[in-house]
XYZ file of C-alpha atoms in Angstrom:
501
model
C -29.691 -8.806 1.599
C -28.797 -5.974 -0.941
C -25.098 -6.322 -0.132
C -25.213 -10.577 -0.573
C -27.264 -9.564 -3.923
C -24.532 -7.272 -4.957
C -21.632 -9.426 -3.467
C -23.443 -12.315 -6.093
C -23.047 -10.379 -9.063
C -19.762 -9.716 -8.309
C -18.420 -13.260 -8.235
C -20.352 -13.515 -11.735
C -17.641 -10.868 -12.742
C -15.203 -12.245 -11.104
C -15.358 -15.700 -12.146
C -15.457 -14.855 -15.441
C -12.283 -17.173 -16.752
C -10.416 -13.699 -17.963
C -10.789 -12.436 -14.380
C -9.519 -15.377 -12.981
C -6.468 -15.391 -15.369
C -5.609 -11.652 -14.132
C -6.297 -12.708 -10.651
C -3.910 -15.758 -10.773
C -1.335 -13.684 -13.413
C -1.236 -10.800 -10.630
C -0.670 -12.751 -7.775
C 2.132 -14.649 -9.269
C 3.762 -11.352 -10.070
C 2.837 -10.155 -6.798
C 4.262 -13.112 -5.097
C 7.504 -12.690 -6.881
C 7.991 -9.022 -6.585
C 6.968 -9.333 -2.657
C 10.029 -11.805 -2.583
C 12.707 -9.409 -3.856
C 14.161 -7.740 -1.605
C 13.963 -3.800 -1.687
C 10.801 -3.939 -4.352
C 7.827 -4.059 -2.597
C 4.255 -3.860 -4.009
C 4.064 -0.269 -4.570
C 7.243 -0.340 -7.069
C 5.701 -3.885 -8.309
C 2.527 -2.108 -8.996
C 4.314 0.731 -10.609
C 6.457 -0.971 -12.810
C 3.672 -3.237 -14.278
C 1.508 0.265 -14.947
C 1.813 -0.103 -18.477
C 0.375 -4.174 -18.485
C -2.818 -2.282 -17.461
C -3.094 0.482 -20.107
C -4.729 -1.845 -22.275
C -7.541 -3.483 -20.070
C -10.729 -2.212 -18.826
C -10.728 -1.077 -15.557
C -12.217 -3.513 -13.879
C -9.424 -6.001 -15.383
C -6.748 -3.700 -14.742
C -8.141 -3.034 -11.159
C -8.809 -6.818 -10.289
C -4.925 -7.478 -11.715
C -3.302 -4.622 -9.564
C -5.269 -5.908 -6.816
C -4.099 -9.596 -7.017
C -0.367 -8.091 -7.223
C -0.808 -6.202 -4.265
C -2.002 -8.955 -1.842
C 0.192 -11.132 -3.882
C 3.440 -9.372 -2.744
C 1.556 -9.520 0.760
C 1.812 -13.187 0.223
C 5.242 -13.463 -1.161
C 7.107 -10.735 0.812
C 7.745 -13.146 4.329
C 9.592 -15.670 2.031
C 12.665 -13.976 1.623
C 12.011 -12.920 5.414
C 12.110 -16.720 6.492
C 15.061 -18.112 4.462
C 17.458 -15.368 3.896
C 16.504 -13.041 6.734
C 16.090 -9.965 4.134
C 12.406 -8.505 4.099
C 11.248 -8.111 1.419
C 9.512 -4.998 2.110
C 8.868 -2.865 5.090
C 5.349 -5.363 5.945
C 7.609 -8.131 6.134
C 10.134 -7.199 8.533
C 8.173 -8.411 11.424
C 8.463 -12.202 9.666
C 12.416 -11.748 9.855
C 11.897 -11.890 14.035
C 10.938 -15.394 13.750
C 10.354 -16.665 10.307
C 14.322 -16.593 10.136
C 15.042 -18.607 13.637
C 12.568 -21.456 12.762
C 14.202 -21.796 9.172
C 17.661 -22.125 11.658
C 16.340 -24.835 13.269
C 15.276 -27.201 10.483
C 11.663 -25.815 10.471
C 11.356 -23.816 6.777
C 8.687 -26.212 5.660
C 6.680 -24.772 8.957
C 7.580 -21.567 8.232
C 6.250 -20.879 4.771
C 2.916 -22.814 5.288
C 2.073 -21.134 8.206
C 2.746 -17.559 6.860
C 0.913 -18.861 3.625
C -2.034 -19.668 6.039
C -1.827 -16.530 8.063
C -2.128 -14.403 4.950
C -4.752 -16.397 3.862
C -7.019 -16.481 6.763
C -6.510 -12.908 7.317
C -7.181 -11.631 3.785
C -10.421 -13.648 3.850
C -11.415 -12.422 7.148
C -10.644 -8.446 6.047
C -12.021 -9.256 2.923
C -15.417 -10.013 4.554
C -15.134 -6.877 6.807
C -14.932 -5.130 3.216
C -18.052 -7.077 2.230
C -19.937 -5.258 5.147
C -18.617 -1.883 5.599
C -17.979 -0.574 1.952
C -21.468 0.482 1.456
C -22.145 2.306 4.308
C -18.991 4.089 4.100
C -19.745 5.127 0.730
C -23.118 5.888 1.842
C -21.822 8.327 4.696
C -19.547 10.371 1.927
C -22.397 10.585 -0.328
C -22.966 13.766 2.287
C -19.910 14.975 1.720
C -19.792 18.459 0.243
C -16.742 20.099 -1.203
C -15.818 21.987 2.360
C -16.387 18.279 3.969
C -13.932 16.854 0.678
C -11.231 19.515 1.267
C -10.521 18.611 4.837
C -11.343 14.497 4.720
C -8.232 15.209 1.742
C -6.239 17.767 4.358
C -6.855 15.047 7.270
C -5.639 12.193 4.909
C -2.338 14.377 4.352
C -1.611 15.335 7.608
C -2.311 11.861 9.054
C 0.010 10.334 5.886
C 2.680 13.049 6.704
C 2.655 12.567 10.568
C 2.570 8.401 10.381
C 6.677 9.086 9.385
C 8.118 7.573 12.646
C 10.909 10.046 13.330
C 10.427 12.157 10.414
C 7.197 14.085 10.715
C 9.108 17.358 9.623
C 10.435 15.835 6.625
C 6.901 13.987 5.802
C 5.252 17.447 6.050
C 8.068 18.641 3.759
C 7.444 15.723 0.914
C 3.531 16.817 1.561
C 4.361 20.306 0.577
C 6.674 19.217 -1.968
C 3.388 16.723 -3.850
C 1.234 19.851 -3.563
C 3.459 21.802 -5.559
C 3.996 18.567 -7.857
C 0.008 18.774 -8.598
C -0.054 22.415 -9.323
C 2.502 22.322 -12.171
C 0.476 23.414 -15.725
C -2.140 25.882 -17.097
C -4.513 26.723 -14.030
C -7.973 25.121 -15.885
C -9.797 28.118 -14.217
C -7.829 31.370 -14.414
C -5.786 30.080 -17.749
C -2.502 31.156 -15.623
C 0.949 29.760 -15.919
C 1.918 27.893 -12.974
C 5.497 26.340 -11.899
C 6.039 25.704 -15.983
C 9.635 27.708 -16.272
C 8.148 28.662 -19.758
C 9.133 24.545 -20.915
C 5.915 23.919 -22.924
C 5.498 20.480 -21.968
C 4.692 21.263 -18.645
C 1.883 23.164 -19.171
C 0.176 20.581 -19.058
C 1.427 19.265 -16.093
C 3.566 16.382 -14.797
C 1.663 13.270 -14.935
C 1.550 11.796 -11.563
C 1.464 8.511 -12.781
C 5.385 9.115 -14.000
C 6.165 10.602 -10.916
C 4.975 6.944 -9.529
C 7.183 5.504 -11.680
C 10.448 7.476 -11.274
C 10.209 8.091 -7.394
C 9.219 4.317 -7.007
C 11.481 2.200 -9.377
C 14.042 4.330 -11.041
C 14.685 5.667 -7.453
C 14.980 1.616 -5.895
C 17.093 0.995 -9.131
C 19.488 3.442 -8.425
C 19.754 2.727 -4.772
C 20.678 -0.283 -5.484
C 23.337 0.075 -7.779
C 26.106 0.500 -5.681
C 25.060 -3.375 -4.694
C 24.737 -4.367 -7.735
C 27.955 -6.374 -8.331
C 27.513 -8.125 -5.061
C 25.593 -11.618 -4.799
C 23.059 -12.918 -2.916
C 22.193 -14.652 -0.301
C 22.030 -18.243 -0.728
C 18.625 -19.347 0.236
C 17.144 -23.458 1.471
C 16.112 -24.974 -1.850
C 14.837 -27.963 -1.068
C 12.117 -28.577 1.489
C 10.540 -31.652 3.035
C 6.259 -31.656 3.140
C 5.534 -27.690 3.477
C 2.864 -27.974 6.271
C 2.545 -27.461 9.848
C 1.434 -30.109 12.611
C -1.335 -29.563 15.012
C 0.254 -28.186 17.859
C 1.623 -25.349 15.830
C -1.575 -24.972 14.233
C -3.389 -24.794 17.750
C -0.815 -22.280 18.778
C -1.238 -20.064 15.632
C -5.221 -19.833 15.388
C -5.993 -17.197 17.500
C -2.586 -15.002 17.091
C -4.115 -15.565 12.977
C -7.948 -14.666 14.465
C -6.516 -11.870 16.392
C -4.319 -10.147 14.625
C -6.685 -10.021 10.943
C -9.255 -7.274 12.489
C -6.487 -5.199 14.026
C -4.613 -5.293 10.611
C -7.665 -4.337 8.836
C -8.628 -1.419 11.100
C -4.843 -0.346 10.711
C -4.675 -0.517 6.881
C -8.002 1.424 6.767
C -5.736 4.227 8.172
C -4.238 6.979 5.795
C -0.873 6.239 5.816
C -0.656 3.465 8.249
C -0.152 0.680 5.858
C 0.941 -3.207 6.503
C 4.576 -2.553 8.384
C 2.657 -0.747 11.110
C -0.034 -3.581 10.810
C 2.354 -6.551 11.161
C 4.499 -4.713 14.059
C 1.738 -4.216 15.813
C 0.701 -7.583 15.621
C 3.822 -9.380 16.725
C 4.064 -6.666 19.544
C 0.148 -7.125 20.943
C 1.075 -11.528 20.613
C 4.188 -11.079 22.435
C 2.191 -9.358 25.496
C -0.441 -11.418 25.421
C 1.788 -14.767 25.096
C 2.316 -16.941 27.983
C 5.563 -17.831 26.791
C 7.092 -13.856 25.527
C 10.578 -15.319 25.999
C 10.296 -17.314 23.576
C 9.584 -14.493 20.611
C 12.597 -13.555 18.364
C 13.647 -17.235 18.681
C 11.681 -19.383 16.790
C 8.043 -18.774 18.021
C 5.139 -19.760 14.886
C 2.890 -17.317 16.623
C 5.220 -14.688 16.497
C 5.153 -15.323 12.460
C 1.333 -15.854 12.210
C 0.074 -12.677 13.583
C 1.948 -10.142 11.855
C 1.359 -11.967 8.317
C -2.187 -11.910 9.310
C -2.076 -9.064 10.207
C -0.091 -7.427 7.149
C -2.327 -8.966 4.336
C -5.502 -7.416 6.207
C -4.001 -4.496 5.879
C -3.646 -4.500 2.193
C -7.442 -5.076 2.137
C -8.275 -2.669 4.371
C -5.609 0.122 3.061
C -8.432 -0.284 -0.261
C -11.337 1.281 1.834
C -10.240 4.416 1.749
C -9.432 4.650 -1.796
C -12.869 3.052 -3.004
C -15.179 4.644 -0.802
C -13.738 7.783 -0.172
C -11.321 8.042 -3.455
C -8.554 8.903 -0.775
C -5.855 5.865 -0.967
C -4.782 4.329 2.196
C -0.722 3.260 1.172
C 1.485 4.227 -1.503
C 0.390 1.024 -3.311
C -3.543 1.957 -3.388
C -2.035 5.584 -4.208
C -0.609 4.188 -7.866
C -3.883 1.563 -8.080
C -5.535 4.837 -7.543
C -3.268 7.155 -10.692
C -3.945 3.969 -12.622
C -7.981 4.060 -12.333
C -7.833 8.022 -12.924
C -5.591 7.537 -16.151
C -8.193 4.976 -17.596
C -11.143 7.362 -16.811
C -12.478 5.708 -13.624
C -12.979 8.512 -10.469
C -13.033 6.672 -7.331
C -15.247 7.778 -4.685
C -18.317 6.939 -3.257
C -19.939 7.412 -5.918
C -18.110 4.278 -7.857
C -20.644 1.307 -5.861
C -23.753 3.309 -7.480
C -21.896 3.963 -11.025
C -19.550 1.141 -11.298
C -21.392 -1.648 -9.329
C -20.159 -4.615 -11.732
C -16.489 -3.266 -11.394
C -16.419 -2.424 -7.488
C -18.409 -5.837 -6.191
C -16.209 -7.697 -8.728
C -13.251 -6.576 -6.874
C -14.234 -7.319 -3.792
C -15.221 -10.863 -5.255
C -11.777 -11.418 -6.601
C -10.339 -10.750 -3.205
C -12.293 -13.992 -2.224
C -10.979 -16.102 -5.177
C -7.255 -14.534 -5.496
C -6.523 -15.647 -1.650
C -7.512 -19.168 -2.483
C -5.533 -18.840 -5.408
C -2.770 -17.382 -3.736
C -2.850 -20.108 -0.912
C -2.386 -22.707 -3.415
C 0.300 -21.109 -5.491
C 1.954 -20.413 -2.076
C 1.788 -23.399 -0.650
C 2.787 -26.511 -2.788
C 4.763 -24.028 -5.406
C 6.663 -22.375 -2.748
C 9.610 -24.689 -3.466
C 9.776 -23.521 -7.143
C 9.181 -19.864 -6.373
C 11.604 -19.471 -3.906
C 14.304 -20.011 -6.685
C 13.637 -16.301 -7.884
C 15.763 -15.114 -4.674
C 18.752 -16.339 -6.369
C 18.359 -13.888 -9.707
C 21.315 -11.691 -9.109
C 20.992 -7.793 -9.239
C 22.927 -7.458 -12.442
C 20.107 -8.761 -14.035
C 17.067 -7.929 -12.262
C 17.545 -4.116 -12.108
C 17.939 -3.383 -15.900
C 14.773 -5.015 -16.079
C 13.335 -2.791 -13.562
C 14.505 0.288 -15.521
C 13.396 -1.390 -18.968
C 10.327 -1.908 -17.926
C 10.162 1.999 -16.086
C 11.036 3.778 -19.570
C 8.500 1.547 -21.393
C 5.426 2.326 -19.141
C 6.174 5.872 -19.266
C 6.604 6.323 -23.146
C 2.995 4.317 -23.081
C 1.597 6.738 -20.776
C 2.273 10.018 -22.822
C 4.401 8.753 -26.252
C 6.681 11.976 -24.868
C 10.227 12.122 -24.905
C 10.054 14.689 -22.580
C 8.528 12.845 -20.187
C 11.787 10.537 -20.096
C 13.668 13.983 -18.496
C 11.325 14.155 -15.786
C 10.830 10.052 -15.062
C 14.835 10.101 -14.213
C 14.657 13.574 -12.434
C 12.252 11.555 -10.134
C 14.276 8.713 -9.577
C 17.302 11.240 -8.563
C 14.612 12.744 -5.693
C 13.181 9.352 -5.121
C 16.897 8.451 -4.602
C 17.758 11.540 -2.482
C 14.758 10.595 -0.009
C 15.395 7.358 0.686
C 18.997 8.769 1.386
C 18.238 11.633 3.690
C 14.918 8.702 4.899
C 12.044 11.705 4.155
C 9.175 9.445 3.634
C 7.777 9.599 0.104
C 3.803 8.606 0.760
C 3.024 11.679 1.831
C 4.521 13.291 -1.335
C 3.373 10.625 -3.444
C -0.507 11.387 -2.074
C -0.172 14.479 -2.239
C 0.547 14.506 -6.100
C -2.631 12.739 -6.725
C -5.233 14.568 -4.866
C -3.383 18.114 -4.579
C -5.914 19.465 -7.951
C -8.655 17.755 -6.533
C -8.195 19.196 -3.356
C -7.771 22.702 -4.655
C -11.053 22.344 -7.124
C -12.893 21.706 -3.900
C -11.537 24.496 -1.478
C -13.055 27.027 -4.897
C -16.046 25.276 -5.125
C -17.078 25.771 -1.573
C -15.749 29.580 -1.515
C -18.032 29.930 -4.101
C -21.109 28.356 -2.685
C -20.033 30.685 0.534
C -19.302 33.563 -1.187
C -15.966 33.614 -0.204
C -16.977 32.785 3.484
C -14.483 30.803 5.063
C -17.179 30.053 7.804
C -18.263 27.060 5.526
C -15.001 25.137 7.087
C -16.576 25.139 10.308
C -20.551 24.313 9.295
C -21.537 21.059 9.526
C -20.378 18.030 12.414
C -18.274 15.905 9.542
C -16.443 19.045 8.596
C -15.869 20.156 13.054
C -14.848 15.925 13.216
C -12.202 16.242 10.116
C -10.606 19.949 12.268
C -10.736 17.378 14.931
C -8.706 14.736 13.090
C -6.281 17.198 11.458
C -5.316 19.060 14.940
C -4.783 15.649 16.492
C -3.092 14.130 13.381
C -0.551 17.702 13.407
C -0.271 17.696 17.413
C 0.039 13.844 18.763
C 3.352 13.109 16.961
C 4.995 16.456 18.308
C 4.405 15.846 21.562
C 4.880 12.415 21.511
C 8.613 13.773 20.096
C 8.469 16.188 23.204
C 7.776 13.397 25.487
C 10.468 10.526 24.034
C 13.220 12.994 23.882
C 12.279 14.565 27.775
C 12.644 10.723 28.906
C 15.565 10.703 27.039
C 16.837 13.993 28.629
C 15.955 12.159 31.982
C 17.850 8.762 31.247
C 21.178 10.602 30.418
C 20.697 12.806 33.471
């Protein structure tokens, strides 16, 4: 009753007709920046930092929200008709979004992936509904020792969840740590990492890092393509619906696939492209008909978009309850709240009630919102695939510099925005993920603060590690998190070893 009570006052905060605005203002954005190829939500988020500065936070949170389920939303269309993702969490939509456009069915297409998304967002967002407060409950006995490893165990699991690069995601891990230590130690007054440069003793504001790895880095990847044109996409489109045979055949792939993605996204470092891939892969066993996937099949298209938008709910637990984000995108939503003085946590339900209920509120009213925008408009949206690089990109990088003169009014801070977008650059080229590093950026002080507050309570004991069941269940986690993907390695590459023998 207490969570329908609290779930009630949040619609009053979200219907308010400014929330609504955001919520509608954010998806649209969302929407478009999930249809261009290469952006994504995290850079969409990123770039639109500054739109934020001046809101309250739960405006600004509601508004980054809608833009990150709206990119959900918008990132299979350029999946369907041009057969470019656009982002990792749409890729599975290419498999057989792009065959049924092929055969005259684009109409189908987009309304069923509008409806997937849909359905699934409302079905994670009720999970949410139940299982936020007693999650935020359970780390309300979190001590510092418990808070140092849940933070080492989100790290490790972010790090090792880079499919064929679990070196190089420990690596960028490192690399964040050392990000988050730049400045005056607040404790000892010592110089750390600063090179004697006065502005950084201070430290390098994470939220610029966000910025420079994240859209000055996709800018200048892109470059080198950005004299070439694009792909033509269908323009006009008959009734944008689907029949009921291809609804009967997408229900339960939709039913299915929303608690897996949830579960999934709820996962440090898991995020929507495992989500959806998972989701086409568990339909395509369990299909009478597997044959007929990568041709055309609308339950092959269903479950991973689903699937993919339940993730982007469920990739918020983490961050709310916990104040550990799930995905890169909850990792800037997350830099965002810190910068405008909000500390999520478990603590934010009991201290920010209005602001976290409201959220989850909006989640309810932004899918409808988003199913409507999605659905008639997708005609008129889909016209934004045809802006050419040339112009798009310069707006990118506009926009980057902006937000991060708002952020700090620093020249300074311009140096180190394009230094990131060289390393943001340099990772994508040598494929080191940059989650991990990202992640680590943001919670590498916090994480420190809490390893010296439970030495002290210990008196240096390092015993107080090992205390409690959380803290033996988080060892648990980490060993696993560090272990499973090497010998998984071990494994592929001794079947490998086998095959060529």
């Amino acid at each position: 009753m207490d969570v329908l009570l609290s779930l009630g006052k949040g619609f009053l905060v979200a219907l308010e007709p400014y929330h609504i605005l955001l919520v509608t203002i954010g998806g649209i954005l969302g929407t478009i920046v999930g249809m261009l190829p290469g952006l994504g939500p995290a850079t969409g988020v990123a770039v639109l930092l500054p739109i934020t500065f001046t809101m309250g936070p739960t405006a600004a949170l509601i508004t980054m929200t809608g833009v990150y389920y709206g990119a959900m939303f918008g990132g299979s269309r350029s999946s369907i008709l041009i057969n470019t993702p656009g982002d990792g969490a749409a890729l599975a939509a290419t498999f057989d979004g792009y065959p049924m456009a092929m055969k005259g069915k684009a109409e189908s297409a987009l309304a069923i992936s509008a409806i997937a998304s849909f359905i699934g967002g409302l079905i994670a967002a009720i999970f949410m509904v139940v299982l936020a407060n007693p999650v935020a409950r359970f780390a309300l006995k979190f001590g510092p020792a418990e808070y140092f490893l849940l933070m080492i165990a989100a790290l490790s699991m972010t790090a090792s969840m880079a499919k064929g690069n679990v070196l190089k995601g420990f690596i960028a891990m490192v690399v964040g740590l050392m990000i988050g230590t730049v400045g005056i130690d607040a404790q000892s007054g010592v110089e750390r990492f600063t090179f004697g440069i006065l502005e950084l003793q201070t430290g390098i504001d994470f939220l610029i890092v966000i910025i420079g790895i994240y859209a000055l880095g996709e800018v200048f990847k892109s470059f080198k393509m950005i004299n070439e044109g694009t792909k033509k996409a269908q323009k006009k489109f008959g009734k944008i619906w689907i029949n009921k045979e291809e609804w009967n055949k997408s229900k339960m792939p939709i039913l299915r696939s929303a608690p897996l993605g949830f579960i999934i996204g709820a996962l440090p470092g898991a995020g929507g492209t495992m989500a959806s891939l998972m989701a086409y892969n568990n339909e395509k066993q369990l299909s009478k008909y597997p044959e007929e996937f990568g041709k055309g099949a609308i339950e092959g298209l269903a479950a991973p978009e689903s699937a993919n938008n339940a993730a982007s709910v469920g990739a918020l637990i983490p961050m709310l309850t916990l104040g550990i984000p799930g995905s890169g995108t909850t990792a800037v939503m997350m830099g965002a709240l810190l910068m405008l003085g909000i500390q999520p946590g478990p603590l934010l339900f009991t201290q920010h009630p209005d602001m976290a209920w409201g959220l989850i509120a909006s989640m309810f009213i932004g899918n409808i919102i988003l199913a409507i925008i999605n659905i008639p408009l997708a005609g008129l949206l889909v016209r934004v695939l045809s802006i050419p690089a040339k112009i798009l990109y310069p707006i990118v990088l506009t926009l980057a510099f902006v937000g991060t003169y708002a952020i700090s009014n620093s020249v300074v801070d311009f140096y180190i925005l394009v230094i990131f977008g060289i390393v943001g650059y340099l990772m994508n080229k040598i494929k080191m993920p940059t989650a991990p590093m990202i992640l680590a950026a943001i919670v590498g002080s916090t994480m420190e603060q809490s390893f010296r507050q439970a030495l002290r309570i210990s008196d240096g004991q390092i015993s107080i590690f090992f205390k409690s069941g959380v803290a033996m269940s988080l060892i648990g986690i980490i060993v696993i998190s560090i272990c499973y993907p090497i010998w998984k390695d071990w494994r592929d590459s001794k079947l490998v070893g086998k095959e060529v023998a």
